[in-house]
Coordinates of C-alpha atoms and ligand atoms in Angstrom, one line a residue:
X993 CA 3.8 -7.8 -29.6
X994 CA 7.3 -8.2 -31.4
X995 CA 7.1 -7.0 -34.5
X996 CA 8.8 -8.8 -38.1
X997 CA 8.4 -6.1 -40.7
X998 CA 8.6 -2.9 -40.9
X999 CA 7.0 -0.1 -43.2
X1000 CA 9.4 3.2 -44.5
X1001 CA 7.3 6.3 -44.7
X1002 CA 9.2 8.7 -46.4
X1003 CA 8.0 12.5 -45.2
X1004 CA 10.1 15.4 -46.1
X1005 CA 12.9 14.0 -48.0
X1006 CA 14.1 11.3 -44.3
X1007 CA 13.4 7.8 -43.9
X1008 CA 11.3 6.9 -40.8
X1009 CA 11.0 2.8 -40.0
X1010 CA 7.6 1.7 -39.0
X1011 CA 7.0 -1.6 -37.3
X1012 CA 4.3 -4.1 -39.0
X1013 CA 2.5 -5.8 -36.3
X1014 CA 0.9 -8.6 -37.0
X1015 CA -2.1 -10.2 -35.6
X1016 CA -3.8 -13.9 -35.3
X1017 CA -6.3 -12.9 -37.9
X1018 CA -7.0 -9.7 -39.8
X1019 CA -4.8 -7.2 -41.7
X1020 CA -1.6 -6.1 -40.4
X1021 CA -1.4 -3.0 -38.1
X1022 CA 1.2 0.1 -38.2
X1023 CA 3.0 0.9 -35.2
X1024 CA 3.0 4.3 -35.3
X1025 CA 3.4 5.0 -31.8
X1026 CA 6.8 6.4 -32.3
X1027 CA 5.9 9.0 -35.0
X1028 CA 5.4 12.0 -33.5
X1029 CA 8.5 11.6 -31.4
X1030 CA 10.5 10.7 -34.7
X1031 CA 8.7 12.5 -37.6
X1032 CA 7.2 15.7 -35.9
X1033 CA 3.9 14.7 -37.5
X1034 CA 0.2 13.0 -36.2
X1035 CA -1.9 10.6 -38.1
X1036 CA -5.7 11.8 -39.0
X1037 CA -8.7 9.5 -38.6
X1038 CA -11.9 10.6 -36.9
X1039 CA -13.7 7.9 -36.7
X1040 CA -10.9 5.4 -36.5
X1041 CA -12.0 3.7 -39.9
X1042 CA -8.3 3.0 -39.9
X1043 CA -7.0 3.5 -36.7
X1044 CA -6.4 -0.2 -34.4
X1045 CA -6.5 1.9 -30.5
X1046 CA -5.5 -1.2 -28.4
X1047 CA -4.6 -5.0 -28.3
X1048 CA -7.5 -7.5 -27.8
X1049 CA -7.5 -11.4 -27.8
X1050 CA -11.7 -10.9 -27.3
X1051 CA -13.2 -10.7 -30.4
X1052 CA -12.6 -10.7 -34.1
X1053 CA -14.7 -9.2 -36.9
X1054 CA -14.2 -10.0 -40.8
X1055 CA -16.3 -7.7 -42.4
X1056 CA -15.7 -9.0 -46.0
X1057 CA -16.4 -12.7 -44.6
X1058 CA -19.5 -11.5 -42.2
X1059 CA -17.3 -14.1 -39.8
X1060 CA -17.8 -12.9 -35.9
X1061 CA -15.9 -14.5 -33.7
X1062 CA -15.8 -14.6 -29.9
X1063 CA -12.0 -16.1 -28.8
X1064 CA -12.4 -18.0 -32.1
X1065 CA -15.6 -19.4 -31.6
X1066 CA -18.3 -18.6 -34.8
X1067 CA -21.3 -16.6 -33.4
X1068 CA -23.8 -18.9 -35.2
X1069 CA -22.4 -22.0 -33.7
X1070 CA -22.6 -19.9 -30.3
X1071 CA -26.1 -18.9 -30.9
X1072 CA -27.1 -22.0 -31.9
X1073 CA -25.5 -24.5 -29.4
X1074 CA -24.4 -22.3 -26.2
X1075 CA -26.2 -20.3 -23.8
X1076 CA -25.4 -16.6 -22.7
X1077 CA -23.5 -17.0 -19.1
X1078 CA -21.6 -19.5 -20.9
X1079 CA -20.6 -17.1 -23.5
X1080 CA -20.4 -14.3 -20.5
X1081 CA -18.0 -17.0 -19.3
X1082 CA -15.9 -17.4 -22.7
X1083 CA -15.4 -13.7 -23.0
X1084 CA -14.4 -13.1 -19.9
X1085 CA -11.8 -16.2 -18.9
X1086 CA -10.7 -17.0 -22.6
X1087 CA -12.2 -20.7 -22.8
X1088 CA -15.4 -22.2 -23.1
X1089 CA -16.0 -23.7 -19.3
X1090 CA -16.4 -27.3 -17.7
X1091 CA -19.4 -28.3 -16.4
X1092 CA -18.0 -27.3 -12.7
X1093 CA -16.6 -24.2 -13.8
X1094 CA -20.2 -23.3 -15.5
X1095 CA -21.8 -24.4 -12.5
X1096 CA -19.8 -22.2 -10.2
X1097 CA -19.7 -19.0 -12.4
X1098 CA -23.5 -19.3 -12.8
X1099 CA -24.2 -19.8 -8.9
X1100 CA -22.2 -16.8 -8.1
X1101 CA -24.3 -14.6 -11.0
X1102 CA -27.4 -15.6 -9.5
X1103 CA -26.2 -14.8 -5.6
X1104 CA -25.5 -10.9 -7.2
X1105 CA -29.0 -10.2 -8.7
X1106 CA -30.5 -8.5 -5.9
X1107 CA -29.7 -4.8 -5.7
X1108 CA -29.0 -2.4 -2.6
X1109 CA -32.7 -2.2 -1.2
X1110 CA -31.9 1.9 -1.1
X1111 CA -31.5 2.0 -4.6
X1112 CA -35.2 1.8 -5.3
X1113 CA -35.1 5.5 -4.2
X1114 CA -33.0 6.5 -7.6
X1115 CA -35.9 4.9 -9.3
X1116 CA -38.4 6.6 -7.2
X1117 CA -36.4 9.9 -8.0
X1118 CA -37.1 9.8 -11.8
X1119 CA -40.1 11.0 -13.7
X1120 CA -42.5 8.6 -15.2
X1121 CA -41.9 9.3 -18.5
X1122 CA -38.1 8.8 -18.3
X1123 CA -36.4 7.0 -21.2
X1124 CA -35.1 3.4 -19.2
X1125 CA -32.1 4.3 -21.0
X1126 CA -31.2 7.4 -19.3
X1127 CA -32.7 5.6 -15.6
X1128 CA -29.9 3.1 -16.4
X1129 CA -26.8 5.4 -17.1
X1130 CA -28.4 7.0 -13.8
X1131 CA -29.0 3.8 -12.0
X1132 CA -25.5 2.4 -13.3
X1133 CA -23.2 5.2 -12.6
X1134 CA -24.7 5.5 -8.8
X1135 CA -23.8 1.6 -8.2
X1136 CA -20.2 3.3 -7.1
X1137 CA -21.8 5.1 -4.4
X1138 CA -23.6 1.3 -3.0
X1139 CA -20.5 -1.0 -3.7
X1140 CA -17.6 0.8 -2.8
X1141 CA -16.2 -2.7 -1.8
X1142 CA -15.6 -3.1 -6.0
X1143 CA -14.4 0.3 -7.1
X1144 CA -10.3 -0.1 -6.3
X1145 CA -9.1 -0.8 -9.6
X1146 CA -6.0 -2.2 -8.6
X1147 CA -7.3 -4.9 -6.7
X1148 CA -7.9 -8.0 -8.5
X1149 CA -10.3 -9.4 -6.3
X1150 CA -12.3 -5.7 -6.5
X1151 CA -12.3 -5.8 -10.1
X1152 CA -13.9 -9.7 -10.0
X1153 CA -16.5 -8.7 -8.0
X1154 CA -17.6 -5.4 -9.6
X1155 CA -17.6 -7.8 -12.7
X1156 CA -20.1 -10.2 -11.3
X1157 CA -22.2 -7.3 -9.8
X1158 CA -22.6 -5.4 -12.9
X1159 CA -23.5 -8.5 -15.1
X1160 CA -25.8 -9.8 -12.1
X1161 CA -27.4 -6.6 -11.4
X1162 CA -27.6 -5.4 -15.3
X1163 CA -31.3 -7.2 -15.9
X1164 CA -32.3 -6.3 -12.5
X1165 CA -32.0 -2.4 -13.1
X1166 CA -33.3 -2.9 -16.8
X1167 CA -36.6 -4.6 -15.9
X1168 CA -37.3 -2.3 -12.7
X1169 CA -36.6 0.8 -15.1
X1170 CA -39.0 -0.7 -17.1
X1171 CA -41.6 -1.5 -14.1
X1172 CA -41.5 2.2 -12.6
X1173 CA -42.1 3.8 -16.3
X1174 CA -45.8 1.5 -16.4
X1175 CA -46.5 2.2 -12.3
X1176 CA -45.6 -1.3 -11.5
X1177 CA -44.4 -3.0 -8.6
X1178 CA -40.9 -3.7 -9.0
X1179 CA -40.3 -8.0 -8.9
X1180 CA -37.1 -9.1 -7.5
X1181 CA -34.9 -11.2 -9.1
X1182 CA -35.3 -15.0 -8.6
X1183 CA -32.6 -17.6 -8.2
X1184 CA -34.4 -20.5 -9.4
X1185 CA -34.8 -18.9 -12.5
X1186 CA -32.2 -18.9 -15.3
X1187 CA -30.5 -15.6 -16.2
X1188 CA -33.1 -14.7 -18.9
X1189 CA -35.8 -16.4 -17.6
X1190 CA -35.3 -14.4 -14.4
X1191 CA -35.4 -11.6 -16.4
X1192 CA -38.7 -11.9 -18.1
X1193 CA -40.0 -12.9 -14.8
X1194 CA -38.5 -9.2 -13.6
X1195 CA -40.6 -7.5 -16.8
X1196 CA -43.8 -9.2 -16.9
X1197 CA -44.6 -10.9 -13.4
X1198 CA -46.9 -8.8 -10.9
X1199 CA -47.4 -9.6 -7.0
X1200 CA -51.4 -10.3 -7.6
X1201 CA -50.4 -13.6 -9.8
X1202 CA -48.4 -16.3 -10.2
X1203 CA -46.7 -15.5 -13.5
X1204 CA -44.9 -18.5 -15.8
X1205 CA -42.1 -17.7 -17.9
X1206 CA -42.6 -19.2 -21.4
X1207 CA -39.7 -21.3 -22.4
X1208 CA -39.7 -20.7 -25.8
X1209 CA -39.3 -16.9 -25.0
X1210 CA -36.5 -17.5 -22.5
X1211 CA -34.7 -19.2 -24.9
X1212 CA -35.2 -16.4 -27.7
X1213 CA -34.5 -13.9 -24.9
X1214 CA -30.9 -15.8 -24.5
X1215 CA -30.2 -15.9 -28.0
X1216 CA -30.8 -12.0 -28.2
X1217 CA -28.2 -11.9 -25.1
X1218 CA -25.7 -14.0 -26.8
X1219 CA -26.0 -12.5 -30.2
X1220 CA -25.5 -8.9 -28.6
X1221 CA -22.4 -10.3 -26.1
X1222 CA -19.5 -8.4 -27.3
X1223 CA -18.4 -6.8 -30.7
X1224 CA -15.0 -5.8 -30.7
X1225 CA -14.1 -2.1 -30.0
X1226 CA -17.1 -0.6 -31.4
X1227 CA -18.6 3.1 -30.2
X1228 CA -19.4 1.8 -26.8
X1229 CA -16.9 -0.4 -26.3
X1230 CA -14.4 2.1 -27.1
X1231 CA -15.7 4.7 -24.4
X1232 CA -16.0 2.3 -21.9
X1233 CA -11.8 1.7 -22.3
X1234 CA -11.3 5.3 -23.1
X1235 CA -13.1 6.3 -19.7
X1236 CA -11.5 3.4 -18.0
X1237 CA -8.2 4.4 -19.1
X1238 CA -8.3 7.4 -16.4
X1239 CA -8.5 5.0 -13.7
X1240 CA -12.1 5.8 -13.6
X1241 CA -14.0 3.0 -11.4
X1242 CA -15.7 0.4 -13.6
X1243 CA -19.1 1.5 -12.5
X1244 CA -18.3 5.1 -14.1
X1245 CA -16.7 3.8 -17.3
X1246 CA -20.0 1.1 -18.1
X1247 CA -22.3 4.1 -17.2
X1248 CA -20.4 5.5 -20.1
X1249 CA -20.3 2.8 -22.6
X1250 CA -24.7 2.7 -21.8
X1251 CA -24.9 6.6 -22.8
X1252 CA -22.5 6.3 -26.1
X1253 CA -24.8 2.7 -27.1
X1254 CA -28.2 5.0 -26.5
X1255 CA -27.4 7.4 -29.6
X1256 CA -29.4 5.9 -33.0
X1257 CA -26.9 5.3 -34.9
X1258 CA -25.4 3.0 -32.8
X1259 CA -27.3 0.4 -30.2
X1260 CA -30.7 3.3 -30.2
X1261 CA -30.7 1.9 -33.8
X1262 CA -33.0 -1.2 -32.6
X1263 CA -35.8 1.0 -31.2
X1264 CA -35.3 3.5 -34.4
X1265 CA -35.9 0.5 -36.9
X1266 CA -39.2 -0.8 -35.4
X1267 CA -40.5 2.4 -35.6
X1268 CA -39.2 3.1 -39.0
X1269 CA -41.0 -0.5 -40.5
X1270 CA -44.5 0.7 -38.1
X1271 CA -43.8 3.9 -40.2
X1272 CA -43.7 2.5 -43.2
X1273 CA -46.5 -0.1 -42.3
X1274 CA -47.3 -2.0 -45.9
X1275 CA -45.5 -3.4 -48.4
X1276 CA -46.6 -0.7 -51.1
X1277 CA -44.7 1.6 -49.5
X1278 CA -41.5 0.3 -49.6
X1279 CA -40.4 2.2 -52.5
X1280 CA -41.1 5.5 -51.0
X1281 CA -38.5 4.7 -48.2
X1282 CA -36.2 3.6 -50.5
X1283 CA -36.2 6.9 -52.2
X1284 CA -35.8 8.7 -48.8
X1285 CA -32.6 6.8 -47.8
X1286 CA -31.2 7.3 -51.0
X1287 CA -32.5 10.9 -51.3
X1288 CA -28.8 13.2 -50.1
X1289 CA -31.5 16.2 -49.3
X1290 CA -33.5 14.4 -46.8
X1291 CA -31.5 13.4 -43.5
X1292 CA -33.7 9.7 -43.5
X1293 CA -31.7 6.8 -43.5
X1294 CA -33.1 3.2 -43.2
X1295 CA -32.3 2.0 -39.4
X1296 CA -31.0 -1.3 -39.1
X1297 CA -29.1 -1.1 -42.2
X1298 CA -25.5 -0.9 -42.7
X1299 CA -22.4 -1.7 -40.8
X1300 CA -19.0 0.2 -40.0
X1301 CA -17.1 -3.0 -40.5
X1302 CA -19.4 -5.8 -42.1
X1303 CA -19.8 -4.9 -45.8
X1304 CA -21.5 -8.6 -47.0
X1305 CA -23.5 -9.4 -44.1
X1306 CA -23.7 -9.3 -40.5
X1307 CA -24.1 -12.9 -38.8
X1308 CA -26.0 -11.9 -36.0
X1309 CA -28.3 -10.7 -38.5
X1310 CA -28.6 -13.9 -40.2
X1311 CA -29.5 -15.9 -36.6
X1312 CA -32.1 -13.1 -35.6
X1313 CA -33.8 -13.3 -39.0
X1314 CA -34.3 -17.5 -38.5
X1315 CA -35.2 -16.5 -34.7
X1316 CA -37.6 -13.6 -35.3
X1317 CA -39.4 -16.6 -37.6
X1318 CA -39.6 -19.5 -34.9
X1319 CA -40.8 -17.2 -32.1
X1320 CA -43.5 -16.2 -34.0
X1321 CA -44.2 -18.9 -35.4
X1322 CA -44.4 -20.8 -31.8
X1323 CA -46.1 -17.8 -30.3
X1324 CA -48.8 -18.8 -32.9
X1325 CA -48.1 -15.1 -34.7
X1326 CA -49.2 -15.7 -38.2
X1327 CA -48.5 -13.3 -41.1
X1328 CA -47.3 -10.3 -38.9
X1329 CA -47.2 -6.9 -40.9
X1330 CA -44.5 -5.5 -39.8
X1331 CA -42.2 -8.9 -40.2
X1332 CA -43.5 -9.1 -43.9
X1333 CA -42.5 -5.4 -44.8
X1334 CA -39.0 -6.2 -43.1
X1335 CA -38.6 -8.9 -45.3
X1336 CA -39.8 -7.3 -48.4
X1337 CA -37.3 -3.9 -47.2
X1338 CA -34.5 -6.3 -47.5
X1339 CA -35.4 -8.0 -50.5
X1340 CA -35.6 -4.5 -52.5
X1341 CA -33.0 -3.2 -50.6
X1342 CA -30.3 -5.3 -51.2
X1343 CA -31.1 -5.6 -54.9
X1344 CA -31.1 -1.7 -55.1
X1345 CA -27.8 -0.3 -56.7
X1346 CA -27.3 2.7 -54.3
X1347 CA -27.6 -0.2 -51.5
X1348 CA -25.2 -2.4 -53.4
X1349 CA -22.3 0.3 -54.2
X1350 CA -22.1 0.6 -50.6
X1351 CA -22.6 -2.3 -49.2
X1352 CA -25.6 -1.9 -47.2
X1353 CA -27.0 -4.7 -45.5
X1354 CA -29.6 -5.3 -42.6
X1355 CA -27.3 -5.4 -39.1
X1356 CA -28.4 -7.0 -35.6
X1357 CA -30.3 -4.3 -35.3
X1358 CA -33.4 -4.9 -38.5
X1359 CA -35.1 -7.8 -36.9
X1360 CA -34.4 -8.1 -33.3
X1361 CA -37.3 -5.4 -32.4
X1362 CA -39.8 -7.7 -34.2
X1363 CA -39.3 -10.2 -31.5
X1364 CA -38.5 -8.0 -29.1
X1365 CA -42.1 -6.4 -29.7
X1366 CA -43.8 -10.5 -29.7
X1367 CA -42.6 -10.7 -26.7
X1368 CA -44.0 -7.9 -25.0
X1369 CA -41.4 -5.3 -24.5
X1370 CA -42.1 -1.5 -25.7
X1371 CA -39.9 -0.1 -28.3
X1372 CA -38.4 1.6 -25.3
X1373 CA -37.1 -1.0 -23.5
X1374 CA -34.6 -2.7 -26.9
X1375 CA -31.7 -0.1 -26.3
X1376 CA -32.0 -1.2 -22.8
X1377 CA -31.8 -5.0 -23.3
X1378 CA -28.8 -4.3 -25.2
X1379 CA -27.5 -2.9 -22.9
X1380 CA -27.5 -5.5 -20.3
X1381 CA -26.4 -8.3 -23.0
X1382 CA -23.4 -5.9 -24.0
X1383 CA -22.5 -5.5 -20.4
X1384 CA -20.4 -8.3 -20.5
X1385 CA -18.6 -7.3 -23.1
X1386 CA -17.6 -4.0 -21.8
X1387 CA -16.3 -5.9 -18.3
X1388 CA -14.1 -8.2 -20.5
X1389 CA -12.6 -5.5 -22.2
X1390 CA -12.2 -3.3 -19.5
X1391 CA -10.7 -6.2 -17.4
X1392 CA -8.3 -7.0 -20.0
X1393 CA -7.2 -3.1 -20.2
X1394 CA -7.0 -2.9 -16.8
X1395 CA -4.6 -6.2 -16.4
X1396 CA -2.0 -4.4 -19.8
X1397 CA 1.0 -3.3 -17.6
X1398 CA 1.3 -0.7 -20.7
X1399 CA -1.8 1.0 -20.3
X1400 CA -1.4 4.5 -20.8
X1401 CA -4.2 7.0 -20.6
X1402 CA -6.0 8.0 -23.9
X1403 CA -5.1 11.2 -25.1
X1404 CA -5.9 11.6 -28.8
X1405 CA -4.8 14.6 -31.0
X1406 CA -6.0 16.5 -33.1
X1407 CA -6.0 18.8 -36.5
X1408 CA -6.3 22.1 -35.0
X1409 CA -8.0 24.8 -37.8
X1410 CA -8.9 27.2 -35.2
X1411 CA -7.4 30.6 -35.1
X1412 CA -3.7 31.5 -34.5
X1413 CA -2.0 33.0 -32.0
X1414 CA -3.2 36.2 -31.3
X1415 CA -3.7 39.0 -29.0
X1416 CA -6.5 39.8 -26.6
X1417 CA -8.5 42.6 -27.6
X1418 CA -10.0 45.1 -24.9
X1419 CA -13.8 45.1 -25.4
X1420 CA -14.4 49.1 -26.3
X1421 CA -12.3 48.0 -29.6
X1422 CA -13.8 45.2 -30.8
Ligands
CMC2964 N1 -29.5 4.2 -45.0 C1 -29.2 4.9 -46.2 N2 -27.9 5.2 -46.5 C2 -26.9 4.7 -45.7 C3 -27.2 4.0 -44.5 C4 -28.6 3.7 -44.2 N3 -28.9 3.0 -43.1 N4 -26.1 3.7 -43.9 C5 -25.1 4.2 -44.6 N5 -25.6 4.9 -45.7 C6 -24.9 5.5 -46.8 C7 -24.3 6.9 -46.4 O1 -25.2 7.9 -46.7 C8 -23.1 6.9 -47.2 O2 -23.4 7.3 -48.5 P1 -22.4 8.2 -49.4 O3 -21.2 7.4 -49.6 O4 -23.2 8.4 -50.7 O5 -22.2 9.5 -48.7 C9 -22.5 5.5 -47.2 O6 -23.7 4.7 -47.1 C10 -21.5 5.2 -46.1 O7 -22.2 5.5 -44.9 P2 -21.4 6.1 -43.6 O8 -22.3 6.8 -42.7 O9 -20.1 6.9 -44.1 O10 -20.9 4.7 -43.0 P3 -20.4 4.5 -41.5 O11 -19.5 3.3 -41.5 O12 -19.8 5.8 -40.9 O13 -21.7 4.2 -40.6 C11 -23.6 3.2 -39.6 C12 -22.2 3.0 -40.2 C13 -24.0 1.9 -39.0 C14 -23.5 4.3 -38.5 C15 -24.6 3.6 -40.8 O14 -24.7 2.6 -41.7 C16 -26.0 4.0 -40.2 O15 -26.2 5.1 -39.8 N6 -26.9 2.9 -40.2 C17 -28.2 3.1 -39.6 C18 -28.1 3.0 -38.1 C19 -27.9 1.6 -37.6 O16 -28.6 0.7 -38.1 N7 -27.0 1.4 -36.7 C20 -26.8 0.1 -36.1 C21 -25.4 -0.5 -36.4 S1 -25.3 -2.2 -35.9 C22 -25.6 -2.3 -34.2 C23 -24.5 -1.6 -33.4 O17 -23.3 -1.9 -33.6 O18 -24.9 -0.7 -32.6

């Protein structure tokens, strides 16, 4: 990108010119890529709160506006009138497709759900009690050993296919990671099924019964997908380009983005915040939390609240509140507990001042475990079915790093405070 103004940083008494880039949306970025070589001097920002690492046409995030946009289209009206491989499709090519390009793209999903029949014996290999989270960075990371026709990076063709595998095969490793933690026959994937109905069927069917996948779920099942898609270069996302920008093969660097989304603060944060409202478990105690997350001695904070970038609200939020109300409301679930003291933990919340100074909000994160849970799933198995629904988001960014002809490997710096030069020290005088 050409930049049309520049910025003057004066350091030490010179004059150093800094290119303004500016993007389709959002504030305008330094370009300080030349400052080191020019100044003799490194910017500091840990956690990036002010740091742009790459060039993206995927997604864009207002966090003052709570807009979310995936290549310009609002998440709501995503949610509300499109379906996840269609979105899969949008984040991946750019444009929303026709009805033959849908067709097509969905076809060739459904022909990739099946996994290599030997990699039932990585399941097999795991114990029991195995978090599916850590069988999937397993299960994930050992696809390059099976599909060594899609790990040449340099190859177009390679890099379409491991695409299509990984988003294919993502629900298929989720639900059998769930199956062999409850001793269950693992169900192979269906191709007359839609992409979530096929995935519920995966979960829930058995071989003793003929099992019918609820509509109404499927359908809340592809909102969760859709709402979870992609999210610019958050924790995940940003490992996933980091570790891809060694030339590592793509099954490697999603392997990566699944262990960064497991921690709690970031996509473990679902799983975290059930647990925290079953915690709390009634209204009246409400306050008592409230005091614990406000409390700087106790390390509590209230999961599902709070956002690196949104500081009004987040609209995924918004849709999974309205959802978590219709599927319980068709699944005949009247006056849940746990939904209530959500809804009353946001009401204080949000009218608390320590909350309002910093802009604390409930994220993606507050209510999709309340449906999650209606619909059957263990607390165990959310950071997994993010997972999958963010895979596609990790393959469009990786793709589109991949295709840069400037992609250089990442190599941050650092603020070294360790100890000087000095010299070694032979152990009888230490
Ligand atoms: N409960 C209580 N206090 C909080 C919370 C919370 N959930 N989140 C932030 N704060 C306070 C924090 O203590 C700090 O206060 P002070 O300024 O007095 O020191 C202030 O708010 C700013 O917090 P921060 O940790 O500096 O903010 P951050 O941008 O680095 O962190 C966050 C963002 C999402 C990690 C954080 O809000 C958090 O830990 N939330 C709970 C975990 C969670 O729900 N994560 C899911 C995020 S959305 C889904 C995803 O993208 O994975």
């Amino acid at each position: 990108m050409a930049a049309d103004k520049t910025a003057t940083l004066n350091l030490n008494g010179s004059d150093i010119d800094l290119p303004v880039l500016s993007p389709t949306c959002g504030p305008d970025v330094l370009d300080i890529r030349k400052l080191y070589a020019q100044g003799d001097v490194f910017t500091y920002d840990p956690g990036f709160t002010s740091t742009a690492a790459c060039e993206s046409a995927i997604t864009f995030i207002d966090g003052d506006k709570g807009e979310l946009l995936h290549r310009g289209y609002p998440i709501d009206q995503l949610a509300g009138k499109s379906h996840y491989l269609e979105v899969c499709y949008l984040l991946l090519y750019g444009e929303l497709p026709t009805a033959d390009q849908l067709e097509e793209f969905e076809t060739t999903v459904t022909r990739h759900t099946m996994l290599h029949e030997q990699m039932q014996y990585f399941f097999r290999g795991f114990r029991r009690d195995a978090h599916p989270m850590a069988v999937m960075v397993g299960v994930v990371g050992a696809m390059a050993a099976f599909y060594h026709d899609s790990t040449d990076i340099t190859d177009p063709w390679q890099r379409e296919v491991a695409s299509f595998r990984l988003i294919a095969k993502m629900p298929t490793i989720a639900a059998w990671a769930y199956k062999y933690s409850i001793g269950q026959p693992f169900v192979y994937p269906r191709n007359d099924l839609d992409y979530a109905s096929n995935f519920l069927h995966m979960c829930f069917a058995v071989p003793a019964e003929e099992y019918k996948v609820d509509p109404i779920l499927a359908r809340a099942m592809d909102r969760i997908f859709t709402l979870h898609a992609d999210h610019e270069q958050n924790a995940s996302t940003s490992t996933v380009r980091l570790a891809s920008s060694s030339g590592a093969n793509p099954f490697a660097c999603i392997a990566a983005g699944i262990a960064c989304l497991w921690g709690p603060a970031h996509g473990g944060a679902n799983q975290a915040a059930l647990e925290t409202l079953k915690e709390i478990g009634s209204v009246d105690r409400i306050p008592e939390y409230i005091e614990r997350a406000k409390d700087k001695n106790d390390p509590f904070r209230l999961m599902g609240f709070g956002h690196r970038v949104y500081k009004n609200f987040d609209p995924r939020a918004t849709v999974m509140k309205q959802s978590a109300d219709e599927v319980l409301d068709l699944l005949g679930i009247e006056d849940n507990p746990i939904l209530q003291v959500a809804k009353e933990l946001e009401k204080q919340a949000t009218a608390d001042q320590y909350f309002i100074d910093r802009k604390l909000f409930p994220n993606v994160d507050f209510y999709s475990g309340i449906i999650l849970e209606a619909m059957g799933f263990p607390t165990s198995m959310f950071t997994p079915i993010f997972a999958l629904a963010r895979t596609v988001g990790w393959i469009s960014q990786w793709k589109e790093q991949i295709s840069d002809p400037a992609l250089k490997i990442g190599r941050p710096r650092q603020l070294y405070t360790g100890a000087a030069k000095r010299d070694y020290v032979d152990i009888e005088n230490r």
